[in-house]
Amino acid sequence: MRVTPEAMWVNGRAAEQVSVLDRALHYGDGLFETIGCLEGSPRLFDLHLQRLSEGCGRLGFALHHIEAVRREVPALAFGARRAIVKVLLTRGAAAARAYALTGEEQQMRILLRYSWPQPAASAEGVRVRIAALRLGENPALAGLKHCNRLEQVLARREWSDPSIAEALMFSSSGALISGTMSNVFLVHRSTVLTPSLERCGVAGVMRESVLRLARDAGIDTQVRPVAAEDLEQAQELFLTNALSGIRPVCELSGRRWAVGALTRRLQGLLAPLLSPGATLGGDAHG
Amino acid sequence: MRVTPEAMWVNGRAAEQVSVLDRALHYGDGLFETIGCLEGSPRLFDLHLQRLSEGCGRLGFALHHIEAVRREVPALAFGARRAIVKVLLTRGAAAARAYALTGEEQQMRILLRYSWPQPAASAEGVRVRIAALRLGENPALAGLKHCNRLEQVLARREWSDPSIAEALMFSSSGALISGTMSNVFLVHRSTVLTPSLERCGVAGVMRESVLRLARDAGIDTQVRPVAAEDLEQAQELFLTNALSGIRPVCELSGRRWAVGALTRRLQGLLAPLLSPGATLGGDAHG
């Protein structure tokens, strides 16, 4: 099904094109965020902006676009009951011919608004597979939502069965990391466990929200390297993503689960946060 | 110094912009080649087209742009004594919002022509450093000149001293792989050695040309994993790249070399191939 944006802005103005010299086009030299907006209000916005800022710092982007993003996302979502706003920050048009920067690059800010249909209820959970492709490991890029995503593109090409919602990905050294477009959580007895992302993977804003909510509710959480054996021993398994919240996994490569009690409890804790106008507690997260 | 193209073509027509939806912009979902052209003739063109075709196969791009590239690169370089043509193939505008392909994507072909100044003579060799950033390992992408190049961008940001020409990069598992924009060769006694690129790195067309020339000349060659100790024991060291041919390394992190005999011999063997109208022998490479 073809999906095209309802609106496109480049540096704050309606535009549909960018320079063929943009370094994101040539090198994936950029960062993005995909933000769910309800009643014009961007959900988990502070976490999105925080990750974007951290990405700017690590890639050496100036921070002056962050304030514009803070203003423009709600402006672009204004009036829509449900909308997705994708934000793309690029290094801008190359001022030279190779990887080196000249200092003359003018970073670009692209915002795209898409419709956001009410999701089909998946109370019983989603079916998941294991990706054959493994994620390369690079601490310099780990955690960021940067624009080098060929691994995810290739992993997503591994299946076409529409009843499979996602594939879990391992790292080149054999650790479970995430889905192609989601983070993964395991329940071991009464502990909620999610892979550490120091070597690869994207540190999702929904992952962070679920971890904070679980800690605040007194649920034991662990963020650590997760092995294939940990996955085999999981009593519950769920995925998180900025748009879809918590999705229980009901089947992984033939193994089946009913939706577990801790997953249900976390979904319940999360529900208010996913409503219009909700804000996640800051560092105090009381 | 600002460097901008003299000509830009998109799908065979003069154009300076592409869609903000292009998947290369969002995911680095594309491939490129940087081709030196002399007297309108693209150098090592068959090797460039071969790598581009292999990339299309591995990323799942249709091959129909290859013939257009074969026609357009000489057309764009026509009349120029020296020119660089950069070819960028992208997956085209996203027809949906995430990594999955719909089959409706229309791949795009971008050609940029740059002037190619006569290089300053570097008979005495170039100074090189070791990059702190290590390359992630992914056999699915290894060898290709794809558009996920943030590792190279970040490694190139590690130094600004203009007297340093390049940085050597190791993989996450500790093997020497390449420079940020060149391949690397070591001489051990009478053997010419270059790292195997099964896990990361770009299989350069000049690397391939030098390997073929050396074999044809009866020089012992090895393509294998290369460790830091191999580098320490190198009696000669040189870099290759499609534009600059063979560049001897005269200094690496304080250690110095005179330009070695085998490096000189390979430069001599290579010289005719770098002239206008030369072609590299095919599989028979007699």
XYZ file of C-alpha atoms in Angstrom:
572
model
C 0.000 0.000 0.000
C 1.367 3.359 -1.043
C 1.797 5.848 1.802
C 2.786 9.429 1.040
C 3.111 12.442 3.335
C 0.293 14.941 3.739
C 2.791 17.762 4.191
C 6.527 18.275 3.684
C 8.627 21.106 5.091
C 12.270 21.863 4.437
C 13.814 24.386 6.844
C 10.365 25.582 7.840
C 8.849 26.032 4.373
C 6.747 23.745 2.227
C 9.133 21.981 -0.159
C 9.391 18.561 -1.727
C 13.011 18.429 -2.834
C 16.541 18.756 -1.523
C 19.922 19.171 -3.169
C 21.427 16.153 -4.916
C 24.558 17.070 -2.949
C 23.005 16.478 0.466
C 25.378 14.387 2.551
C 22.505 12.321 3.928
C 21.850 11.173 0.362
C 25.508 10.281 -0.214
C 26.587 8.996 3.191
C 23.477 8.650 5.355
C 24.951 11.634 7.213
C 21.858 12.520 9.193
C 19.526 11.752 12.098
C 15.810 11.150 12.320
C 12.882 10.860 14.707
C 9.428 9.440 14.095
C 6.967 11.117 16.406
C 3.382 10.175 17.130
C 1.174 13.260 17.533
C -2.272 13.198 19.163
C -4.565 16.237 19.004
C -1.587 18.199 17.696
C 0.557 17.255 20.667
C 3.806 15.329 19.983
C 3.996 12.316 22.273
C 7.166 11.680 24.325
C 8.494 14.819 22.691
C 11.174 15.592 25.273
C 12.672 12.133 24.843
C 12.658 12.502 21.053
C 14.374 15.902 21.297
C 16.849 14.580 23.824
C 17.906 11.710 21.541
C 18.096 14.064 18.566
C 20.304 16.442 20.571
C 22.561 13.629 21.645
C 22.857 12.529 18.012
C 23.765 16.073 16.990
C 26.488 16.103 19.610
C 27.944 12.763 18.580
C 27.866 13.463 14.826
C 29.090 17.034 15.315
C 25.919 18.768 14.145
C 25.122 22.230 15.462
C 22.237 22.296 17.924
C 20.412 25.282 16.485
C 17.875 23.133 14.637
C 16.588 21.572 17.849
C 14.603 24.634 18.884
C 13.111 24.884 15.398
C 12.088 21.216 15.604
C 10.491 21.910 18.982
C 8.359 24.645 17.411
C 7.633 23.053 14.056
C 6.519 19.542 15.011
C 3.428 20.748 16.897
C 2.815 23.358 14.191
C 2.860 20.700 11.488
C 0.652 18.367 13.541
C -1.772 21.170 14.458
C -5.398 20.311 13.798
C -4.819 16.610 13.189
C -6.401 14.195 15.620
C -3.693 11.626 14.884
C -0.542 12.305 12.836
C 2.984 11.004 12.498
C 5.705 13.611 12.058
C 9.039 12.372 10.806
C 11.940 14.729 11.479
C 15.134 14.360 9.451
C 18.214 16.447 10.201
C 20.939 16.201 7.577
C 24.483 17.543 7.396
C 23.290 19.436 4.306
C 24.792 19.849 0.860
C 28.373 18.681 0.579
C 30.769 21.595 0.215
C 33.521 19.275 -1.015
C 33.766 15.929 -2.753
C 34.680 13.455 -0.017
C 34.020 12.598 3.627
C 35.909 15.550 5.095
C 33.888 18.540 6.247
C 34.784 22.081 5.253
C 32.767 23.836 7.948
C 30.612 25.425 5.243
C 27.928 22.722 5.326
C 24.464 24.115 6.066
C 22.460 21.546 7.990
C 18.958 20.844 6.715
C 15.743 20.180 8.614
C 13.075 18.118 6.910
C 9.663 17.448 8.464
C 7.127 15.078 6.929
C 3.577 14.632 8.201
C 1.816 11.326 7.587
C -1.641 10.201 8.529
C -1.696 7.813 11.466
C -4.528 5.315 11.203
C -5.947 3.869 14.403
C -4.015 0.602 14.787
C -5.834 -2.713 14.474
C -6.199 -4.203 17.941
C -3.495 -6.796 18.535
C -4.486 -7.817 22.025
C -3.349 -11.340 21.340
C 0.109 -10.211 20.236
C 2.184 -10.285 17.075
C 4.160 -12.945 15.242
C 7.915 -12.419 15.043
C 10.869 -14.087 13.327
C 14.646 -14.065 13.752
C 16.609 -12.072 11.162
C 19.477 -13.892 9.478
C 21.366 -10.626 9.089
C 23.310 -9.529 12.140
C 23.996 -5.981 13.258
C 27.543 -4.646 13.003
C 28.876 -3.190 16.249
C 30.048 0.364 16.621
C 29.897 2.157 19.975
C 30.342 5.532 18.243
C 26.969 5.135 16.549
C 25.141 2.841 18.981
C 21.906 4.164 20.438
C 21.430 6.893 17.835
C 18.640 7.053 15.291
C 21.019 7.926 12.485
C 20.466 7.503 8.764
C 22.741 4.489 8.164
C 19.961 1.929 8.032
C 20.898 -0.558 5.313
C 21.068 -3.326 7.895
C 17.444 -2.734 8.817
C 16.448 -2.418 5.152
C 18.092 -5.749 4.308
C 16.715 -7.492 7.395
C 13.225 -6.274 6.464
C 13.683 -7.744 2.974
C 14.151 -11.206 4.473
C 10.410 -11.808 4.749
C 7.260 -10.836 2.922
C 4.620 -12.775 4.903
C 2.299 -9.972 6.106
C 1.335 -11.992 9.184
C 4.912 -11.546 10.501
C 5.159 -8.163 12.216
C 8.837 -7.935 13.026
C 12.220 -9.699 13.074
C 14.542 -9.853 16.061
C 18.165 -9.011 15.307
C 21.358 -10.268 16.927
C 24.694 -8.454 16.837
C 27.758 -9.752 15.007
C 29.057 -11.008 18.349
C 25.835 -12.903 19.046
C 23.902 -10.699 21.470
C 20.176 -10.078 21.045
C 19.762 -6.356 20.306
C 16.327 -5.348 18.993
C 13.802 -5.704 16.208
C 14.305 -3.988 12.856
C 12.116 -1.085 14.015
C 11.446 -1.789 17.665
C 13.153 -2.556 20.939
C 12.632 -5.866 22.672
C 11.875 -6.742 26.279
C 11.958 -10.150 27.956
C 10.345 -11.164 31.211
C 12.356 -13.553 33.381
C 10.261 -14.451 36.429
C 9.464 -11.034 37.908
C 12.247 -9.155 36.109
C 11.798 -7.054 32.978
C 14.940 -7.300 30.877
C 16.025 -5.393 27.754
C 19.335 -5.530 25.863
C 21.989 -2.924 26.556
C 22.745 -0.903 23.446
C 26.358 0.125 23.914
C 27.576 -1.608 20.753
C 24.613 -1.331 18.381
C 20.879 -0.726 18.216
C 18.648 2.313 18.611
C 17.771 3.530 22.098
C 14.029 3.897 21.577
C 12.015 6.571 23.348
C 9.318 3.992 24.145
C 11.970 1.639 25.541
C 13.125 4.430 27.845
C 9.534 5.242 28.853
C 8.754 1.628 29.695
C 11.964 1.290 31.728
C 11.123 4.424 33.727
C 7.532 3.352 34.308
C 8.598 -0.113 35.426
C 11.167 1.286 37.868
C 8.665 3.778 39.246
C 6.197 0.956 39.792
C 8.795 -1.029 41.746
C 9.217 -3.651 39.024
C 12.703 -5.156 38.847
C 14.394 -4.067 35.590
C 17.658 -5.086 34.007
C 19.504 -3.511 31.080
C 22.330 -5.859 30.143
C 23.733 -7.970 27.304
C 21.099 -10.553 26.336
C 22.075 -13.922 24.863
C 20.091 -16.375 22.743
C 19.647 -18.520 25.876
C 18.005 -15.607 27.671
C 15.537 -15.404 24.826
C 14.792 -19.117 25.069
C 14.063 -18.744 28.759
C 11.765 -15.746 28.408
C 8.342 -16.244 29.997
C 7.012 -13.146 28.256
C 8.287 -11.188 25.308
C 7.225 -7.808 23.975
C 8.277 -5.107 21.536
C 8.241 -1.356 21.978
C 8.248 1.449 19.461
C 7.358 5.126 19.579
C 4.172 4.637 17.573
C 2.863 1.282 18.719
C 3.705 1.371 22.432
C 3.976 -2.159 23.847
C 3.194 -5.047 21.488
C 3.220 -8.523 23.047
C 4.889 -11.248 20.996
C 2.621 -14.280 20.649
C 4.867 -16.327 18.382
C 8.578 -16.430 17.630
C 9.839 -18.978 15.126
C 7.144 -21.487 16.066
C 7.258 -20.934 19.827
C 4.049 -19.483 21.271
C 3.186 -17.327 24.246
C -0.035 -16.093 25.752
C 0.160 -12.425 26.695
C 1.752 -12.413 30.143
C 0.736 -10.711 33.349
C 3.725 -8.367 33.532
C 3.276 -7.325 29.899
C -0.389 -6.522 30.626
C 0.566 -4.587 33.738
C 3.109 -2.500 31.812
C 0.575 -1.857 29.043
C -1.792 -0.577 31.689
C 0.867 1.662 33.237
C 1.799 2.971 29.805
C -1.727 3.702 28.589
C -2.097 7.137 30.220
C 1.253 8.218 28.737
C 0.035 7.422 25.253
C -2.964 9.723 25.571
C -3.076 13.312 24.325
C -1.390 15.799 26.603
C 0.453 13.300 28.767
C 4.045 14.038 29.749
C 6.620 11.652 31.064
C 8.177 12.602 34.369
C 11.690 14.005 33.997
C 14.729 12.858 35.903
C 12.794 12.856 39.139
C 10.177 10.620 37.499
C 8.214 10.462 40.761
C 38.119 24.842 -0.049
C 34.667 24.688 -1.554
C 34.292 22.118 -4.346
C 31.045 21.976 -6.325
C 30.106 19.920 -9.372
C 30.387 21.312 -12.883
C 27.366 19.302 -13.983
C 24.583 17.314 -12.306
C 22.276 14.827 -13.956
C 19.322 12.997 -12.453
C 18.042 10.089 -14.541
C 19.807 11.452 -17.600
C 18.661 15.084 -17.383
C 20.263 18.136 -15.862
C 18.783 18.534 -12.381
C 19.989 19.673 -8.987
C 17.381 18.243 -6.650
C 15.779 14.986 -5.616
C 12.693 14.116 -3.603
C 12.835 14.601 0.159
C 11.400 11.076 0.277
C 14.431 9.429 -1.357
C 15.399 6.375 0.647
C 19.095 7.190 0.264
C 18.404 10.402 2.195
C 16.539 8.565 4.944
C 18.441 5.280 5.188
C 21.576 5.581 3.048
C 19.755 3.121 0.785
C 22.003 3.518 -2.242
C 25.328 2.776 -3.911
C 28.011 4.975 -5.407
C 31.116 4.978 -7.582
C 33.733 7.690 -7.999
C 35.277 7.413 -11.440
C 38.352 9.158 -12.788
C 37.894 10.146 -16.436
C 40.772 11.081 -18.748
C 40.127 12.565 -22.192
C 36.472 11.627 -21.717
C 37.303 7.989 -21.016
C 36.267 6.529 -17.633
C 39.213 4.717 -16.094
C 38.787 1.142 -14.773
C 35.188 1.481 -15.918
C 34.442 -2.243 -16.162
C 35.534 -2.747 -12.568
C 33.391 0.170 -11.409
C 30.360 -1.197 -13.262
C 31.013 -4.689 -11.950
C 31.060 -3.509 -8.329
C 27.955 -1.396 -8.917
C 26.163 -4.408 -10.401
C 27.166 -6.591 -7.487
C 25.859 -3.930 -5.121
C 22.557 -3.831 -6.999
C 22.276 -7.577 -6.653
C 23.003 -7.597 -2.940
C 20.707 -4.667 -2.089
C 17.969 -5.924 -4.416
C 18.152 -3.045 -6.909
C 17.097 -3.666 -10.503
C 20.002 -3.753 -12.945
C 18.458 -1.573 -15.623
C 20.380 1.528 -14.525
C 23.736 -0.095 -15.209
C 23.485 0.266 -18.969
C 22.433 3.885 -18.582
C 25.455 4.495 -16.348
C 27.669 2.868 -18.982
C 26.401 5.366 -21.571
C 26.140 8.453 -19.408
C 29.497 8.533 -17.614
C 31.507 8.996 -20.848
C 28.846 11.381 -22.131
C 29.138 13.531 -19.021
C 32.953 13.416 -19.116
C 33.058 14.163 -22.859
C 35.387 16.979 -23.783
C 37.083 17.214 -20.378
C 40.767 16.396 -20.230
C 40.439 15.317 -16.597
C 37.125 14.881 -14.754
C 35.724 12.950 -11.846
C 32.244 11.495 -12.311
C 30.437 10.384 -9.190
C 27.580 7.960 -9.805
C 24.922 7.529 -7.135
C 22.158 4.933 -7.479
C 19.398 5.256 -4.913
C 16.368 3.114 -4.109
C 14.312 6.205 -4.981
C 11.438 7.901 -3.218
C 9.933 5.885 -0.403
C 6.500 4.563 -1.303
C 5.749 3.836 2.356
C 6.837 5.150 5.730
C 9.256 2.514 7.056
C 12.012 0.125 5.977
C 9.767 -2.291 4.081
C 9.662 -1.979 0.309
C 6.384 -1.877 -1.577
C 7.814 -2.738 -4.995
C 6.706 0.674 -6.280
C 10.045 2.370 -5.570
C 11.568 3.955 -8.682
C 15.340 3.814 -8.449
C 17.195 7.034 -9.189
C 20.455 7.614 -11.003
C 22.475 10.684 -10.099
C 25.684 11.660 -11.899
C 27.897 14.520 -10.767
C 30.906 15.789 -12.688
C 33.724 17.472 -10.800
C 36.946 18.970 -12.045
C 39.973 16.804 -11.349
C 43.073 18.871 -10.752
C 46.444 17.338 -11.587
C 47.592 15.938 -8.241
C 50.598 17.410 -6.497
C 53.520 15.005 -6.840
C 53.862 12.926 -3.676
C 56.838 10.864 -4.717
C 58.072 10.762 -1.153
C 54.759 9.397 0.148
C 51.986 10.533 2.455
C 51.595 10.769 6.222
C 48.938 8.533 7.770
C 47.417 8.020 11.211
C 45.391 5.306 12.933
C 41.666 6.016 13.390
C 40.299 5.549 16.889
C 36.904 4.582 15.463
C 36.608 0.946 14.435
C 34.507 -0.444 11.617
C 31.457 -2.542 12.463
C 31.407 -5.927 10.756
C 28.645 -7.058 8.449
C 29.302 -9.611 5.697
C 26.027 -8.653 3.975
C 27.396 -5.185 3.247
C 31.139 -5.851 3.149
C 32.931 -4.971 -0.061
C 30.172 -2.726 -1.396
C 30.438 1.016 -1.941
C 27.057 1.653 -0.358
C 25.789 4.881 1.126
C 26.061 3.992 4.819
C 29.251 5.921 5.460
C 28.893 7.497 8.892
C 31.851 5.466 10.139
C 34.072 7.046 7.494
C 32.612 10.497 8.165
C 33.330 10.196 11.895
C 36.806 8.740 11.351
C 37.616 11.640 9.011
C 36.513 14.074 11.726
C 39.194 12.724 14.062
C 41.924 14.906 12.537
C 42.233 18.285 10.887
C 46.006 18.471 10.298
C 46.194 18.935 6.505
C 49.587 17.211 6.394
C 47.878 13.918 7.329
C 46.445 12.337 4.183
C 44.538 9.377 5.546
C 43.693 7.251 8.590
C 43.931 3.470 8.748
C 40.896 1.741 10.217
C 40.626 -1.498 12.163
C 37.482 -3.582 12.493
C 35.577 -4.069 15.735
C 37.311 -7.442 16.089
C 40.755 -5.885 15.664
C 41.706 -6.604 12.033
C 43.282 -3.936 9.843
C 40.802 -3.198 7.048
C 41.515 -0.043 5.039
C 41.808 3.726 5.113
C 38.739 5.944 5.331
C 38.763 6.353 1.536
C 41.451 3.985 0.339
C 42.589 0.388 0.531
C 45.853 -0.538 2.170
C 48.684 -2.823 1.067
C 51.641 -4.072 3.097
C 54.878 -5.541 1.820
C 56.306 -8.427 3.836
C 59.660 -9.427 2.308
C 58.679 -10.151 -1.306
C 54.932 -10.572 -0.658
C 52.291 -7.933 -1.298
C 49.552 -8.299 1.270
C 46.129 -6.621 1.547
C 43.326 -7.260 4.055
C 40.467 -9.553 3.106
C 37.168 -7.676 3.130
C 34.628 -10.353 3.978
C 33.425 -8.621 7.138
C 33.789 -4.927 6.342
C 35.515 -2.446 4.065
C 35.101 -1.435 0.434
C 36.610 -3.611 -2.293
C 38.292 -0.837 -4.266
C 38.694 -1.007 -8.026
C 42.311 0.153 -7.700
C 42.946 -2.543 -5.092
C 41.657 -5.131 -7.552
C 43.750 -3.658 -10.372
C 46.932 -3.723 -8.287
C 46.297 -7.305 -7.193
C 45.810 -8.411 -10.815
C 48.885 -6.551 -12.021
C 51.026 -7.992 -9.252
C 49.874 -11.548 -9.948
C 50.427 -11.098 -13.671
C 53.954 -9.884 -12.947
C 54.659 -12.968 -10.857
C 54.711 -11.064 -7.563
C 53.519 -13.088 -4.584
C 50.197 -11.677 -3.310
C 48.121 -12.493 -0.275
C 44.564 -11.455 0.575
C 43.942 -12.449 4.162
C 43.018 -11.086 7.591
C 45.706 -8.601 8.642
C 46.531 -7.969 12.289
C 48.178 -5.006 14.002
C 51.377 -7.073 14.234
C 51.405 -7.512 10.455
C 51.292 -3.748 10.150
C 54.200 -3.378 12.564
C 56.261 -5.765 10.478
C 55.525 -4.126 7.137
C 58.672 -3.181 5.195
C 56.602 -1.088 2.802
C 53.126 0.341 3.054
C 50.935 1.955 0.424
C 47.377 3.091 -0.191
C 45.240 2.664 -3.280
C 42.181 4.518 -4.462
C 40.442 4.886 -7.815
C 41.604 8.462 -8.273
C 45.083 8.495 -6.780
C 46.385 5.085 -7.842
C 49.191 3.925 -5.516
C 50.301 6.326 -2.796
C 53.277 5.210 -0.702
C 52.987 5.815 3.048
C 56.065 7.597 4.380
C 54.901 7.979 7.974
C 52.418 6.224 10.212
C 52.018 7.447 13.785
C 55.672 8.482 13.991
C 57.170 5.489 12.191
C 58.838 6.374 8.879
C 59.484 4.542 5.636
C 61.352 5.398 2.471
C 59.371 4.449 -0.618
C 60.176 0.773 -1.141
C 61.300 -1.108 -4.213
C 58.171 -3.212 -4.585
C 55.934 -0.143 -4.219
C 57.946 1.584 -6.956
C 57.721 -1.470 -9.168
C 53.928 -1.652 -8.758
C 53.613 2.065 -9.466
C 55.529 1.471 -12.677
C 53.323 -1.464 -13.643
C 50.209 0.566 -12.877
C 51.217 3.716 -14.743
C 50.089 2.595 -18.231
C 46.681 1.591 -16.813
C 46.153 5.084 -15.451
C 46.613 6.694 -18.872
C 43.802 7.648 -21.217
C 42.370 4.748 -23.178
C 43.953 1.974 -21.118
C 41.883 -1.070 -20.276
C 42.534 -3.652 -17.644
C 42.671 -7.228 -18.885
C 39.475 -9.149 -18.117
C 39.326 -12.520 -16.465
C 42.127 -13.785 -18.658
C 44.267 -10.823 -17.510
C 47.199 -12.119 -19.566
